[in-house]
PDB file of C-alpha atoms and ligand atoms in Angstrom:
ATOM      1  CA  MET Z 202       6.872  -5.883   6.106  1.00  0.00           C
ATOM      2  CA  ASN Z 203       4.697  -6.646   3.006  1.00  0.00           C
ATOM      3  CA  VAL Z 204       1.793  -4.179   2.908  1.00  0.00           C
ATOM      4  CA  ILE Z 205      -1.247  -3.998   0.668  1.00  0.00           C
ATOM      5  CA  VAL Z 206      -3.095  -0.648   0.385  1.00  0.00           C
ATOM      6  CA  THR Z 207      -6.205  -0.481  -1.652  1.00  0.00           C
ATOM      7  CA  GLY Z 208      -7.455   2.916  -2.946  1.00  0.00           C
ATOM      8  CA  ALA Z 209      -3.915   4.126  -3.353  1.00  0.00           C
ATOM      9  CA  SER Z 210      -4.269   6.535  -6.364  1.00  0.00           C
ATOM     10  CA  ARG Z 211      -5.193   9.607  -4.215  1.00  0.00           C
ATOM     11  CA  GLY Z 212      -6.257  10.840  -0.797  1.00  0.00           C
ATOM     12  CA  ILE Z 213      -5.465   8.858   2.336  1.00  0.00           C
ATOM     13  CA  GLY Z 214      -4.315   5.720   0.475  1.00  0.00           C
ATOM     14  CA  TYR Z 215      -1.773   7.634  -1.706  1.00  0.00           C
ATOM     15  CA  GLN Z 216      -0.339   9.026   1.634  1.00  0.00           C
ATOM     16  CA  LEU Z 217      -0.278   5.650   3.238  1.00  0.00           C
ATOM     17  CA  VAL Z 218       1.794   4.106   0.382  1.00  0.00           C
ATOM     18  CA  LYS Z 219       4.353   7.001   0.641  1.00  0.00           C
ATOM     19  CA  LEU Z 220       4.594   6.470   4.358  1.00  0.00           C
ATOM     20  CA  PHE Z 221       5.204   2.761   4.186  1.00  0.00           C
ATOM     21  CA  ALA Z 222       7.598   3.302   1.300  1.00  0.00           C
ATOM     22  CA  SER Z 223       9.729   5.517   3.478  1.00  0.00           C
ATOM     23  CA  ASP Z 224      10.875   2.408   5.288  1.00  0.00           C
ATOM     24  CA  ALA Z 225      13.217   0.552   2.780  1.00  0.00           C
ATOM     25  CA  ALA Z 226      12.470  -2.650   4.450  1.00  0.00           C
ATOM     26  CA  ASN Z 227       8.879  -2.544   3.460  1.00  0.00           C
ATOM     27  CA  LYS Z 228       7.308  -3.977   0.231  1.00  0.00           C
ATOM     28  CA  ILE Z 229       4.125  -2.225  -0.707  1.00  0.00           C
ATOM     29  CA  VAL Z 230       1.442  -3.200  -3.246  1.00  0.00           C
ATOM     30  CA  ALA Z 231      -0.736  -0.187  -4.279  1.00  0.00           C
ATOM     31  CA  ILE Z 232      -4.130  -1.064  -5.721  1.00  0.00           C
ATOM     32  CA  SER Z 233      -6.718   1.220  -7.346  1.00  0.00           C
ATOM     33  CA  ARG Z 234      -8.187   1.814 -10.908  1.00  0.00           C
ATOM     34  CA  ASN Z 235      -6.124   4.799 -12.067  1.00  0.00           C
ATOM     35  CA  ALA Z 236      -2.949   3.426 -13.502  1.00  0.00           C
ATOM     36  CA  GLU Z 237      -1.437   6.807 -14.348  1.00  0.00           C
ATOM     37  CA  ARG Z 238      -1.822   8.032 -10.708  1.00  0.00           C
ATOM     38  CA  LEU Z 239      -0.288   4.851  -9.486  1.00  0.00           C
ATOM     39  CA  GLU Z 240       2.750   5.609 -11.631  1.00  0.00           C
ATOM     40  CA  VAL Z 241       3.030   9.007 -10.353  1.00  0.00           C
ATOM     41  CA  LEU Z 242       2.781   7.599  -6.811  1.00  0.00           C
ATOM     42  CA  LYS Z 243       5.612   5.047  -7.561  1.00  0.00           C
ATOM     43  CA  SER Z 244       7.873   7.843  -8.947  1.00  0.00           C
ATOM     44  CA  GLU Z 245       7.346   9.806  -5.665  1.00  0.00           C
ATOM     45  CA  CYS Z 246       8.480   6.870  -3.535  1.00  0.00           C
ATOM     46  CA  GLU Z 247      12.182   6.305  -3.137  1.00  0.00           C
ATOM     47  CA  ASN Z 248      11.622   2.655  -2.730  1.00  0.00           C
ATOM     48  CA  GLU Z 249      11.880   0.220  -5.637  1.00  0.00           C
ATOM     49  CA  ASN Z 250       9.687  -2.341  -3.679  1.00  0.00           C
ATOM     50  CA  VAL Z 251       6.571  -0.312  -4.396  1.00  0.00           C
ATOM     51  CA  LYS Z 252       4.458  -2.272  -6.979  1.00  0.00           C
ATOM     52  CA  SER Z 253       1.190  -1.160  -8.320  1.00  0.00           C
ATOM     53  CA  ILE Z 254      -1.822  -3.100  -9.511  1.00  0.00           C
ATOM     54  CA  PRO Z 255      -4.337  -1.103 -11.571  1.00  0.00           C
ATOM     55  CA  PHE Z 256      -7.541  -2.929 -10.626  1.00  0.00           C
ATOM     56  CA  ASP Z 257     -11.316  -2.274 -10.386  1.00  0.00           C
ATOM     57  CA  LEU Z 258     -12.195  -3.738  -7.029  1.00  0.00           C
ATOM     58  CA  SER Z 259     -15.890  -3.462  -7.904  1.00  0.00           C
ATOM     59  CA  ASP Z 260     -15.415  -6.188 -10.388  1.00  0.00           C
ATOM     60  CA  VAL Z 261     -15.762  -8.872  -7.735  1.00  0.00           C
ATOM     61  CA  TYR Z 262     -15.732 -11.680 -10.309  1.00  0.00           C
ATOM     62  CA  ARG Z 263     -12.261 -10.712 -11.498  1.00  0.00           C
ATOM     63  CA  LEU Z 264     -11.130  -9.963  -8.064  1.00  0.00           C
ATOM     64  CA  LYS Z 265     -11.868 -13.568  -7.043  1.00  0.00           C
ATOM     65  CA  SER Z 266     -10.185 -14.963 -10.050  1.00  0.00           C
ATOM     66  CA  ASP Z 267      -7.082 -12.696 -10.564  1.00  0.00           C
ATOM     67  CA  LEU Z 268      -6.189 -10.690  -7.351  1.00  0.00           C
ATOM     68  CA  THR Z 269      -4.366 -13.420  -5.529  1.00  0.00           C
ATOM     69  CA  SER Z 270      -2.023 -14.177  -8.318  1.00  0.00           C
ATOM     70  CA  LEU Z 271      -1.377 -10.520  -9.128  1.00  0.00           C
ATOM     71  CA  VAL Z 272      -0.556  -9.742  -5.485  1.00  0.00           C
ATOM     72  CA  GLN Z 273       1.610 -12.816  -5.213  1.00  0.00           C
ATOM     73  CA  GLU Z 274       3.704 -11.672  -8.293  1.00  0.00           C
ATOM     74  CA  ALA Z 275       4.623  -8.688  -6.170  1.00  0.00           C
ATOM     75  CA  VAL Z 276       4.971 -10.180  -2.652  1.00  0.00           C
ATOM     76  CA  PRO Z 277       4.922 -13.748  -1.371  1.00  0.00           C
ATOM     77  CA  SER Z 278       2.954 -13.082   1.799  1.00  0.00           C
ATOM     78  CA  ILE Z 279       0.974 -10.296   3.448  1.00  0.00           C
ATOM     79  CA  ASP Z 280       1.682  -8.744   6.787  1.00  0.00           C
ATOM     80  CA  ILE Z 281      -0.734  -5.828   6.585  1.00  0.00           C
ATOM     81  CA  LEU Z 282      -3.801  -5.381   4.451  1.00  0.00           C
ATOM     82  CA  ILE Z 283      -5.405  -2.017   4.543  1.00  0.00           C
ATOM     83  CA  ASN Z 284      -8.820  -2.041   2.902  1.00  0.00           C
ATOM     84  CA  ASN Z 285      -8.984   1.711   2.251  1.00  0.00           C
ATOM     85  CA  ALA Z 286     -10.686   2.083  -1.192  1.00  0.00           C
ATOM     86  CA  GLY Z 287     -14.064   3.787  -0.811  1.00  0.00           C
ATOM     87  CA  GLN Z 288     -16.907   5.006  -2.945  1.00  0.00           C
ATOM     88  CA  LEU Z 289     -19.157   7.909  -1.839  1.00  0.00           C
ATOM     89  CA  VAL Z 290     -22.603   8.465  -2.887  1.00  0.00           C
ATOM     90  CA  ASN Z 291     -23.991  11.766  -1.849  1.00  0.00           C
ATOM     91  CA  LYS Z 292     -27.655  11.961  -2.922  1.00  0.00           C
ATOM     92  CA  THR Z 293     -30.975  12.150  -1.080  1.00  0.00           C
ATOM     93  CA  PHE Z 294     -32.450   8.838  -0.247  1.00  0.00           C
ATOM     94  CA  ASP Z 295     -35.206   9.039  -2.842  1.00  0.00           C
ATOM     95  CA  GLN Z 296     -32.719   9.852  -5.635  1.00  0.00           C
ATOM     96  CA  ILE Z 297     -30.321   6.997  -4.989  1.00  0.00           C
ATOM     97  CA  SER Z 298     -30.607   4.465  -7.924  1.00  0.00           C
ATOM     98  CA  SER Z 299     -29.996   0.782  -7.817  1.00  0.00           C
ATOM     99  CA  GLU Z 300     -26.752   1.456  -9.812  1.00  0.00           C
ATOM    100  CA  ASP Z 301     -25.532   4.043  -7.211  1.00  0.00           C
ATOM    101  CA  PHE Z 302     -26.336   1.526  -4.449  1.00  0.00           C
ATOM    102  CA  ASP Z 303     -24.526  -1.376  -6.221  1.00  0.00           C
ATOM    103  CA  LEU Z 304     -21.479   0.837  -6.928  1.00  0.00           C
ATOM    104  CA  CYS Z 305     -21.197   1.870  -3.287  1.00  0.00           C
ATOM    105  CA  TYR Z 306     -21.810  -1.463  -1.839  1.00  0.00           C
ATOM    106  CA  ASN Z 307     -19.513  -3.238  -4.235  1.00  0.00           C
ATOM    107  CA  VAL Z 308     -16.509  -0.971  -3.416  1.00  0.00           C
ATOM    108  CA  ASN Z 309     -17.300  -0.473   0.316  1.00  0.00           C
ATOM    109  CA  ILE Z 310     -18.286  -3.882   1.501  1.00  0.00           C
ATOM    110  CA  LYS Z 311     -18.376  -6.593  -1.186  1.00  0.00           C
ATOM    111  CA  SER Z 312     -14.804  -5.853  -2.449  1.00  0.00           C
ATOM    112  CA  PRO Z 313     -13.130  -5.917   0.997  1.00  0.00           C
ATOM    113  CA  PHE Z 314     -15.096  -8.974   1.845  1.00  0.00           C
ATOM    114  CA  PHE Z 315     -13.780 -10.806  -1.161  1.00  0.00           C
ATOM    115  CA  THR Z 316     -10.401  -9.174  -1.073  1.00  0.00           C
ATOM    116  CA  ILE Z 317      -9.782 -10.620   2.458  1.00  0.00           C
ATOM    117  CA  GLN Z 318     -11.338 -13.971   1.391  1.00  0.00           C
ATOM    118  CA  SER Z 319      -9.032 -14.110  -1.788  1.00  0.00           C
ATOM    119  CA  LEU Z 320      -5.902 -13.060   0.026  1.00  0.00           C
ATOM    120  CA  MET Z 321      -6.322 -15.103   3.202  1.00  0.00           C
ATOM    121  CA  PRO Z 322      -4.296 -17.962   1.739  1.00  0.00           C
ATOM    122  CA  VAL Z 323      -1.276 -15.612   1.552  1.00  0.00           C
ATOM    123  CA  PHE Z 324      -1.648 -13.956   4.943  1.00  0.00           C
ATOM    124  CA  SER Z 325       1.571 -14.251   7.037  1.00  0.00           C
ATOM    125  CA  GLU Z 326       1.166 -15.798  10.441  1.00  0.00           C
ATOM    126  CA  LYS Z 327       0.504 -12.553  12.338  1.00  0.00           C
ATOM    127  CA  ALA Z 328      -1.201 -10.646   9.581  1.00  0.00           C
ATOM    128  CA  HIS Z 329      -3.141  -7.513  10.520  1.00  0.00           C
ATOM    129  CA  ILE Z 330      -6.175  -6.503   8.474  1.00  0.00           C
ATOM    130  CA  VAL Z 331      -7.290  -3.015   8.871  1.00  0.00           C
ATOM    131  CA  ASN Z 332     -10.614  -1.920   7.308  1.00  0.00           C
ATOM    132  CA  ILE Z 333     -11.302   1.784   6.933  1.00  0.00           C
ATOM    133  CA  SER Z 334     -14.830   2.729   7.835  1.00  0.00           C
ATOM    134  CA  SER Z 335     -16.271   6.069   8.577  1.00  0.00           C
ATOM    135  CA  MET Z 336     -17.800   7.842  11.693  1.00  0.00           C
ATOM    136  CA  GLY Z 337     -20.997   7.673   9.675  1.00  0.00           C
ATOM    137  CA  GLY Z 338     -20.805   3.920   9.871  1.00  0.00           C
ATOM    138  CA  VAL Z 339     -20.846   3.897  13.595  1.00  0.00           C
ATOM    139  CA  GLN Z 340     -24.025   3.077  15.528  1.00  0.00           C
ATOM    140  CA  GLY Z 341     -25.166   6.145  17.512  1.00  0.00           C
ATOM    141  CA  SER Z 342     -22.938   8.841  15.769  1.00  0.00           C
ATOM    142  CA  VAL Z 343     -24.385  11.953  14.112  1.00  0.00           C
ATOM    143  CA  LYS Z 344     -25.756  11.015  10.732  1.00  0.00           C
ATOM    144  CA  PHE Z 345     -25.993  13.347   7.550  1.00  0.00           C
ATOM    145  CA  PRO Z 346     -28.564  13.604   4.866  1.00  0.00           C
ATOM    146  CA  GLY Z 347     -27.471  12.239   1.481  1.00  0.00           C
ATOM    147  CA  LEU Z 348     -25.228   9.555   2.978  1.00  0.00           C
ATOM    148  CA  SER Z 349     -27.550   6.713   3.612  1.00  0.00           C
ATOM    149  CA  ALA Z 350     -26.037   4.291   1.099  1.00  0.00           C
ATOM    150  CA  TYR Z 351     -22.472   5.236   1.921  1.00  0.00           C
ATOM    151  CA  SER Z 352     -22.823   5.291   5.695  1.00  0.00           C
ATOM    152  CA  SER Z 353     -24.862   2.002   5.812  1.00  0.00           C
ATOM    153  CA  SER Z 354     -22.125   0.302   3.681  1.00  0.00           C
ATOM    154  CA  LYS Z 355     -19.486   1.582   6.135  1.00  0.00           C
ATOM    155  CA  GLY Z 356     -21.514   0.103   8.985  1.00  0.00           C
ATOM    156  CA  ALA Z 357     -21.338  -3.099   7.190  1.00  0.00           C
ATOM    157  CA  ILE Z 358     -17.612  -3.305   6.974  1.00  0.00           C
ATOM    158  CA  ALA Z 359     -17.379  -2.471  10.683  1.00  0.00           C
ATOM    159  CA  ILE Z 360     -19.578  -5.479  11.599  1.00  0.00           C
ATOM    160  CA  LEU Z 361     -17.733  -7.694   9.148  1.00  0.00           C
ATOM    161  CA  THR Z 362     -14.493  -6.868  11.126  1.00  0.00           C
ATOM    162  CA  GLU Z 363     -15.990  -8.097  14.333  1.00  0.00           C
ATOM    163  CA  CYS Z 364     -17.339 -11.275  12.500  1.00  0.00           C
ATOM    164  CA  LEU Z 365     -13.885 -12.179  11.063  1.00  0.00           C
ATOM    165  CA  ALA Z 366     -12.042 -11.554  14.400  1.00  0.00           C
ATOM    166  CA  GLU Z 367     -14.538 -14.132  15.921  1.00  0.00           C
ATOM    167  CA  GLU Z 368     -14.357 -16.556  13.153  1.00  0.00           C
ATOM    168  CA  TYR Z 369     -10.529 -16.634  13.054  1.00  0.00           C
ATOM    169  CA  LYS Z 370      -9.813 -16.166  16.733  1.00  0.00           C
ATOM    170  CA  GLU Z 371      -7.855 -19.412  16.759  1.00  0.00           C
ATOM    171  CA  THR Z 372      -5.300 -17.811  14.419  1.00  0.00           C
ATOM    172  CA  ASN Z 373      -2.863 -15.043  15.234  1.00  0.00           C
ATOM    173  CA  TRP Z 374      -4.451 -12.829  12.480  1.00  0.00           C
ATOM    174  CA  ARG Z 375      -6.096  -9.682  13.784  1.00  0.00           C
ATOM    175  CA  PHE Z 376      -8.925  -7.718  12.165  1.00  0.00           C
ATOM    176  CA  ASN Z 377      -9.662  -4.106  13.227  1.00  0.00           C
ATOM    177  CA  CYS Z 378     -11.712  -1.309  11.873  1.00  0.00           C
ATOM    178  CA  LEU Z 379     -10.875   2.398  12.045  1.00  0.00           C
ATOM    179  CA  ALA Z 380     -14.065   4.509  11.651  1.00  0.00           C
ATOM    180  CA  ILE Z 381     -12.402   7.634  10.716  1.00  0.00           C
ATOM    181  CA  GLY Z 382     -13.657  11.239  10.698  1.00  0.00           C
ATOM    182  CA  ALA Z 383     -12.866  14.146   8.335  1.00  0.00           C
ATOM    183  CA  ALA Z 384      -9.570  14.249   6.548  1.00  0.00           C
ATOM    184  CA  GLN Z 385      -9.144  16.791   3.663  1.00  0.00           C
ATOM    185  CA  THR Z 386      -9.522  14.737   0.437  1.00  0.00           C
ATOM    186  CA  GLU Z 387     -11.528  14.788  -2.764  1.00  0.00           C
ATOM    187  CA  MET Z 388     -14.189  12.449  -1.152  1.00  0.00           C
ATOM    188  CA  LEU Z 389     -14.563  14.849   1.856  1.00  0.00           C
ATOM    189  CA  GLU Z 390     -15.013  17.790  -0.474  1.00  0.00           C
ATOM    190  CA  GLU Z 391     -17.762  15.857  -2.375  1.00  0.00           C
ATOM    191  CA  ALA Z 392     -19.459  14.827   0.880  1.00  0.00           C
ATOM    192  CA  PHE Z 393     -19.220  18.201   2.614  1.00  0.00           C
ATOM    193  CA  PRO Z 394     -18.458  20.896   0.008  1.00  0.00           C
ATOM    194  CA  GLY Z 395     -16.467  23.781   1.529  1.00  0.00           C
ATOM    195  CA  TYR Z 396     -15.897  22.072   4.934  1.00  0.00           C
ATOM    196  CA  LYS Z 397     -12.296  22.354   6.204  1.00  0.00           C
ATOM    197  CA  ALA Z 398     -11.116  19.273   7.910  1.00  0.00           C
ATOM    198  CA  PRO Z 399      -8.881  19.357  10.955  1.00  0.00           C
ATOM    199  CA  LEU Z 400      -6.506  16.808   9.417  1.00  0.00           C
ATOM    200  CA  SER Z 401      -4.841  16.416   6.066  1.00  0.00           C
ATOM    201  CA  ALA Z 402      -4.877  13.104   4.161  1.00  0.00           C
ATOM    202  CA  GLU Z 403      -1.213  12.701   5.267  1.00  0.00           C
ATOM    203  CA  GLU Z 404      -1.941  13.273   8.955  1.00  0.00           C
ATOM    204  CA  MET Z 405      -4.738  10.722   8.809  1.00  0.00           C
ATOM    205  CA  ALA Z 406      -2.519   8.312   6.909  1.00  0.00           C
ATOM    206  CA  LYS Z 407       0.222   8.687   9.646  1.00  0.00           C
ATOM    207  CA  PHE Z 408      -2.301   7.637  12.465  1.00  0.00           C
ATOM    208  CA  ILE Z 409      -3.489   4.594  10.343  1.00  0.00           C
ATOM    209  CA  ALA Z 410      -0.001   3.499   9.445  1.00  0.00           C
ATOM    210  CA  LYS Z 411       1.072   3.661  13.039  1.00  0.00           C
ATOM    211  CA  PHE Z 412      -2.023   1.852  14.202  1.00  0.00           C
ATOM    212  CA  ALA Z 413      -1.525  -0.889  11.475  1.00  0.00           C
ATOM    213  CA  THR Z 414       2.144  -1.471  12.518  1.00  0.00           C
ATOM    214  CA  GLU Z 415       2.730  -0.504  16.113  1.00  0.00           C
ATOM    215  CA  ASP Z 416      -0.157   0.620  18.174  1.00  0.00           C
ATOM    216  CA  SER Z 417      -2.716  -2.185  17.844  1.00  0.00           C
ATOM    217  CA  SER Z 418      -1.041  -5.189  19.556  1.00  0.00           C
ATOM    218  CA  TYR Z 419      -3.859  -5.527  22.043  1.00  0.00           C
ATOM    219  CA  PHE Z 420      -6.735  -4.909  19.562  1.00  0.00           C
ATOM    220  CA  ASN Z 421      -8.581  -7.526  17.713  1.00  0.00           C
ATOM    221  CA  GLY Z 422     -12.162  -7.300  16.357  1.00  0.00           C
ATOM    222  CA  LYS Z 423     -12.340  -3.616  17.419  1.00  0.00           C
ATOM    223  CA  ILE Z 424     -14.226  -0.686  15.688  1.00  0.00           C
ATOM    224  CA  LEU Z 425     -12.372   2.390  16.826  1.00  0.00           C
ATOM    225  CA  ALA Z 426     -13.728   5.884  16.150  1.00  0.00           C
ATOM    226  CA  VAL Z 427     -10.916   8.219  14.998  1.00  0.00           C
ATOM    227  CA  ALA Z 428     -12.416  11.684  15.132  1.00  0.00           C
ATOM    228  CA  SER Z 429     -12.152  14.926  17.121  1.00  0.00           C
ATOM    229  CA  THR Z 430     -14.822  16.829  15.135  1.00  0.00           C
ATOM    230  CA  THR Z 431     -18.263  16.380  13.604  1.00  0.00           C
ATOM    231  CA  PRO Z 432     -18.045  15.703  10.684  1.00  0.00           C
TER     232      PRO Z 432
HETATM  233  N1  NAP B1174     -11.629  11.677   3.844  1.00  0.00           N
HETATM  234  C1  NAP B1174     -12.525  11.553   4.823  1.00  0.00           C
HETATM  235  O1  NAP B1174     -12.847  12.537   5.474  1.00  0.00           O
HETATM  236  C2  NAP B1174     -13.033  10.182   5.129  1.00  0.00           C
HETATM  237  C3  NAP B1174     -13.934  10.176   6.284  1.00  0.00           C
HETATM  238  C4  NAP B1174     -14.394   8.926   6.612  1.00  0.00           C
HETATM  239  C5  NAP B1174     -13.953   7.682   5.986  1.00  0.00           C
HETATM  240  N2  NAP B1174     -13.165   7.895   4.884  1.00  0.00           N
HETATM  241  C6  NAP B1174     -12.788   6.676   4.122  1.00  0.00           C
HETATM  242  O2  NAP B1174     -11.420   6.748   4.000  1.00  0.00           O
HETATM  243  C7  NAP B1174     -11.068   5.920   2.782  1.00  0.00           C
HETATM  244  C8  NAP B1174     -10.181   6.826   1.928  1.00  0.00           C
HETATM  245  O3  NAP B1174     -10.857   7.941   1.550  1.00  0.00           O
HETATM  246  P1  NAP B1174     -10.277   9.266   0.813  1.00  0.00           P
HETATM  247  O4  NAP B1174     -11.013  10.425   1.519  1.00  0.00           O
HETATM  248  O5  NAP B1174      -8.940   9.224   0.625  1.00  0.00           O
HETATM  249  O6  NAP B1174     -11.085   8.961  -0.566  1.00  0.00           O
HETATM  250  P2  NAP B1174     -10.677   9.409  -2.044  1.00  0.00           P
HETATM  251  O7  NAP B1174      -9.747  10.600  -2.019  1.00  0.00           O
HETATM  252  O8  NAP B1174     -11.979   9.565  -2.840  1.00  0.00           O
HETATM  253  O9  NAP B1174      -9.913   8.072  -2.589  1.00  0.00           O
HETATM  254  C9  NAP B1174     -10.592   6.950  -2.800  1.00  0.00           C
HETATM  255  C10 NAP B1174      -9.724   5.864  -3.349  1.00  0.00           C
HETATM  256  O10 NAP B1174     -10.482   4.647  -3.534  1.00  0.00           O
HETATM  257  C11 NAP B1174     -10.099   4.212  -4.880  1.00  0.00           C
HETATM  258  N3  NAP B1174     -11.210   3.480  -5.369  1.00  0.00           N
HETATM  259  C12 NAP B1174     -12.538   3.894  -5.575  1.00  0.00           C
HETATM  260  N4  NAP B1174     -13.201   2.968  -6.195  1.00  0.00           N
HETATM  261  C13 NAP B1174     -12.396   1.889  -6.425  1.00  0.00           C
HETATM  262  C14 NAP B1174     -12.536   0.739  -7.280  1.00  0.00           C
HETATM  263  N5  NAP B1174     -13.681   0.437  -7.812  1.00  0.00           N
HETATM  264  N6  NAP B1174     -11.509  -0.082  -7.395  1.00  0.00           N
HETATM  265  C15 NAP B1174     -10.243   0.237  -6.783  1.00  0.00           C
HETATM  266  N7  NAP B1174     -10.102   1.392  -6.135  1.00  0.00           N
HETATM  267  C16 NAP B1174     -11.085   2.252  -6.077  1.00  0.00           C
HETATM  268  C17 NAP B1174      -9.699   5.468  -5.706  1.00  0.00           C
HETATM  269  O11 NAP B1174      -8.928   5.194  -6.686  1.00  0.00           O
HETATM  270  P3  NAP B1174      -9.328   4.986  -8.345  1.00  0.00           P
HETATM  271  O12 NAP B1174     -10.393   6.214  -8.563  1.00  0.00           O
HETATM  272  O13 NAP B1174      -8.023   5.155  -8.979  1.00  0.00           O
HETATM  273  O14 NAP B1174      -9.864   3.697  -8.441  1.00  0.00           O
HETATM  274  C18 NAP B1174      -8.967   6.307  -4.652  1.00  0.00           C
HETATM  275  O15 NAP B1174      -7.619   5.948  -4.658  1.00  0.00           O
HETATM  276  C19 NAP B1174     -12.394   5.542   2.161  1.00  0.00           C
HETATM  277  O16 NAP B1174     -12.672   4.385   2.454  1.00  0.00           O
HETATM  278  C20 NAP B1174     -13.264   6.516   2.723  1.00  0.00           C
HETATM  279  O17 NAP B1174     -14.674   5.988   2.693  1.00  0.00           O
HETATM  280  C21 NAP B1174     -12.687   9.071   4.461  1.00  0.00           C
END
């Protein structure tokens, strides 16, 4: 399978790439800004079909003009796209600047929106698009002070998933959203300092990879909560 993972330089995305790379039949494209971390990731994968694209997904203008051709240099078509890159803002509502808001929304909703739009021409017939949201982005879940920009942007990607499943229901593409709970990463530590998550990044990545490949045949347009604790 040809798999694209955004936000691959650390945390859950890093582990996702390693997991997909453990199958020699897979070709993986790892995207995030930190080129050095992507090189380390490639060196840890015993699969020469791991390609990296250092790219700032918040630069939506460049995303629309360059991303498709960069991806196509690595893989001819896409079977799985995991929109995993994320940007946290943890500030009280009154302290969130317009710049904070734009950064968060650019990475968490505008970039997956235009990544999907740009890469759609190279989706394979049965492509599966998995958008990574958060429990904080689910209607009715427990909410936390400081996360108004972040959680509302994660709500937006959940609803986008439902919209795309409806708009493309005549195709064999599937669009699903995993609203995940706590996994031990740098982002979690920034959001909830000192909190110990029940899952490692690798354990969460295992769940996401299995869902993306095997366990989702009967899901399309679904927002699935993946959490056993709060947060
Ligand atoms: N960990 C949790 O408990 C938790 C809970 C709920 C939801 N999530 C969601 O799960 C996903 C992964 O989270 P994580 O905890 O693994 O986060 P993380 O450790 O902070 O990693 C975030 C990744 O996103 C990439 N990224 C950020 N801004 C980017 C940009 N402008 N362009 C390209 N890549 C960018 C980062 O790479 P560069 O810095 O190299 O660009 C990094 O690889 C996120 O969508 C997050 O919101 C996580």
